Amino acid sequence: MYQSFKAGEAVKDPTVHTIAAGLAPPMAGSNTYKHCHAFVEDIILVSDEEILDAVAFLYKAGLVVEPSGAAAFAALRSSKIPDVKGKRVVAVITGGNVTPQELTQLITV
């Protein structure tokens, strides 16, 4: 979706590779792009390393979260969301669609 926002239209990008597979489909559908364009103010990118850090942090706090579900928290944890100091902030954390073996590999990398 980030590439589509930059291009101003829904685009395909089959070269995207990330541990957050649920956030990186090879294309943005035209309807999805139209809705995001109308209602989304900005898209903030986080690196795989920032996502892994968030997954590990959440795991240590007792939460089992797949990489895609930890992206919003990763953005907060890495200070990529401006002007939140002293405010109450909500990050939706989702996704238990990760096996124990995958989670072990993710948090020990």
PDB file of C-alpha atoms in Angstrom, residues 6-101:
ATOM      1  CA  LYS A   6       3.575   7.081  -3.446  1.00  0.00           C
ATOM      2  CA  ALA A   7       2.332   6.351  -6.984  1.00  0.00           C
ATOM      3  CA  GLY A   8      -1.133   7.799  -6.421  1.00  0.00           C
ATOM      4  CA  GLU A   9      -2.826   4.617  -7.634  1.00  0.00           C
ATOM      5  CA  ALA A  10      -3.040   0.917  -6.838  1.00  0.00           C
ATOM      6  CA  VAL A  11       0.172  -0.777  -7.966  1.00  0.00           C
ATOM      7  CA  LYS A  12       1.731  -4.237  -7.922  1.00  0.00           C
ATOM      8  CA  ASP A  13       5.049  -4.854  -6.212  1.00  0.00           C
ATOM      9  CA  PRO A  14       5.973  -8.546  -6.215  1.00  0.00           C
ATOM     10  CA  THR A  15       9.466  -7.725  -4.890  1.00  0.00           C
ATOM     11  CA  VAL A  16       8.321  -6.953  -1.332  1.00  0.00           C
ATOM     12  CA  HIS A  17       9.859  -9.350   1.203  1.00  0.00           C
ATOM     13  CA  THR A  18       9.279  -9.031   4.936  1.00  0.00           C
ATOM     14  CA  ILE A  19       8.649 -11.095   8.034  1.00  0.00           C
ATOM     15  CA  ALA A  20       5.269  -9.323   8.229  1.00  0.00           C
ATOM     16  CA  ALA A  21       3.805 -11.232   5.308  1.00  0.00           C
ATOM     17  CA  GLY A  22       0.245 -10.240   6.196  1.00  0.00           C
ATOM     18  CA  LEU A  23       1.130  -6.602   5.544  1.00  0.00           C
ATOM     19  CA  ALA A  24       2.908  -7.117   2.250  1.00  0.00           C
ATOM     20  CA  PRO A  25       0.659  -8.566  -0.428  1.00  0.00           C
ATOM     21  CA  PRO A  26       2.112  -8.256  -3.929  1.00  0.00           C
ATOM     22  CA  MET A  27      -0.511  -5.679  -4.897  1.00  0.00           C
ATOM     23  CA  ALA A  28      -2.991  -3.199  -3.520  1.00  0.00           C
ATOM     24  CA  GLY A  29      -6.479  -3.904  -4.781  1.00  0.00           C
ATOM     25  CA  SER A  30      -8.205  -0.942  -6.386  1.00  0.00           C
ATOM     26  CA  ASN A  31     -11.089  -0.910  -3.882  1.00  0.00           C
ATOM     27  CA  THR A  32      -8.739  -1.221  -0.932  1.00  0.00           C
ATOM     28  CA  TYR A  33      -6.572   1.560  -2.326  1.00  0.00           C
ATOM     29  CA  LYS A  34      -9.600   3.841  -2.805  1.00  0.00           C
ATOM     30  CA  HIS A  35     -10.693   3.332   0.804  1.00  0.00           C
ATOM     31  CA  CYS A  36      -7.203   3.796   2.202  1.00  0.00           C
ATOM     32  CA  HIS A  37      -6.680   6.889   0.061  1.00  0.00           C
ATOM     33  CA  ALA A  38      -9.926   8.350   1.408  1.00  0.00           C
ATOM     34  CA  PHE A  39      -9.446   7.487   5.089  1.00  0.00           C
ATOM     35  CA  VAL A  40      -5.733   6.946   5.802  1.00  0.00           C
ATOM     36  CA  GLU A  41      -3.694  10.048   6.578  1.00  0.00           C
ATOM     37  CA  ASP A  42      -0.225   8.495   6.481  1.00  0.00           C
ATOM     38  CA  ILE A  43       1.621   5.194   6.270  1.00  0.00           C
ATOM     39  CA  ILE A  44       4.598   4.663   8.533  1.00  0.00           C
ATOM     40  CA  LEU A  45       7.128   2.000   7.634  1.00  0.00           C
ATOM     41  CA  VAL A  46       8.893  -0.156  10.199  1.00  0.00           C
ATOM     42  CA  SER A  47      11.819  -2.454   9.543  1.00  0.00           C
ATOM     43  CA  ASP A  48      11.858  -6.193  10.090  1.00  0.00           C
ATOM     44  CA  GLU A  49      14.292  -5.593  12.966  1.00  0.00           C
ATOM     45  CA  GLU A  50      11.855  -3.184  14.643  1.00  0.00           C
ATOM     46  CA  ILE A  51       9.040  -5.708  14.217  1.00  0.00           C
ATOM     47  CA  LEU A  52      11.192  -8.513  15.659  1.00  0.00           C
ATOM     48  CA  ASP A  53      12.045  -6.309  18.640  1.00  0.00           C
ATOM     49  CA  ALA A  54       8.323  -5.653  19.199  1.00  0.00           C
ATOM     50  CA  VAL A  55       7.414  -9.352  18.892  1.00  0.00           C
ATOM     51  CA  ALA A  56      10.107 -10.271  21.447  1.00  0.00           C
ATOM     52  CA  PHE A  57       9.083  -7.467  23.813  1.00  0.00           C
ATOM     53  CA  LEU A  58       5.423  -8.496  23.650  1.00  0.00           C
ATOM     54  CA  TYR A  59       6.335 -12.165  24.126  1.00  0.00           C
ATOM     55  CA  LYS A  60       8.267 -11.303  27.287  1.00  0.00           C
ATOM     56  CA  ALA A  61       5.114  -9.465  28.446  1.00  0.00           C
ATOM     57  CA  GLY A  62       3.098 -12.671  27.932  1.00  0.00           C
ATOM     58  CA  LEU A  63       1.585 -11.989  24.510  1.00  0.00           C
ATOM     59  CA  VAL A  64       1.937 -14.252  21.487  1.00  0.00           C
ATOM     60  CA  VAL A  65       1.784 -11.990  18.450  1.00  0.00           C
ATOM     61  CA  GLU A  66       2.660 -12.634  14.825  1.00  0.00           C
ATOM     62  CA  PRO A  67       4.925 -10.094  13.086  1.00  0.00           C
ATOM     63  CA  SER A  68       2.115  -8.395  11.130  1.00  0.00           C
ATOM     64  CA  GLY A  69       0.163  -7.934  14.343  1.00  0.00           C
ATOM     65  CA  ALA A  70       3.092  -6.246  16.072  1.00  0.00           C
ATOM     66  CA  ALA A  71       3.754  -3.594  13.410  1.00  0.00           C
ATOM     67  CA  ALA A  72       1.763  -0.790  15.060  1.00  0.00           C
ATOM     68  CA  PHE A  73       3.467  -1.461  18.389  1.00  0.00           C
ATOM     69  CA  ALA A  74       6.835  -1.559  16.596  1.00  0.00           C
ATOM     70  CA  ALA A  75       6.158   1.923  15.210  1.00  0.00           C
ATOM     71  CA  LEU A  76       5.393   3.210  18.724  1.00  0.00           C
ATOM     72  CA  ARG A  77       8.309   1.393  20.326  1.00  0.00           C
ATOM     73  CA  SER A  78      10.765   2.762  17.766  1.00  0.00           C
ATOM     74  CA  SER A  79       9.457   6.341  18.218  1.00  0.00           C
ATOM     75  CA  LYS A  80       8.148   6.632  14.662  1.00  0.00           C
ATOM     76  CA  ILE A  81       4.779   8.011  15.769  1.00  0.00           C
ATOM     77  CA  PRO A  82       5.188  11.731  16.440  1.00  0.00           C
ATOM     78  CA  ASP A  83       3.758  13.691  19.344  1.00  0.00           C
ATOM     79  CA  VAL A  84       2.677  10.863  21.669  1.00  0.00           C
ATOM     80  CA  LYS A  85       4.693  11.684  24.783  1.00  0.00           C
ATOM     81  CA  GLY A  86       2.379  12.102  27.736  1.00  0.00           C
ATOM     82  CA  LYS A  87      -0.685  11.015  25.762  1.00  0.00           C
ATOM     83  CA  ARG A  88      -2.800   7.902  25.997  1.00  0.00           C
ATOM     84  CA  VAL A  89      -2.154   5.896  22.863  1.00  0.00           C
ATOM     85  CA  VAL A  90      -3.764   2.712  21.588  1.00  0.00           C
ATOM     86  CA  ALA A  91      -1.991   0.236  19.331  1.00  0.00           C
ATOM     87  CA  VAL A  92      -4.068  -2.648  18.057  1.00  0.00           C
ATOM     88  CA  ILE A  93      -2.048  -5.815  18.582  1.00  0.00           C
ATOM     89  CA  THR A  94      -3.387  -8.814  16.716  1.00  0.00           C
ATOM     90  CA  GLY A  95      -2.449 -12.100  15.239  1.00  0.00           C
ATOM     91  CA  GLY A  96      -1.830 -15.339  17.009  1.00  0.00           C
ATOM     92  CA  ASN A  97      -1.251 -16.918  13.620  1.00  0.00           C
ATOM     93  CA  VAL A  98       2.271 -18.018  14.476  1.00  0.00           C
ATOM     94  CA  THR A  99       3.385 -21.473  15.541  1.00  0.00           C
ATOM     95  CA  PRO A 100       5.524 -21.976  18.654  1.00  0.00           C
ATOM     96  CA  GLN A 101       8.400 -23.020  16.387  1.00  0.00           C
TER      97      GLN A 101
END
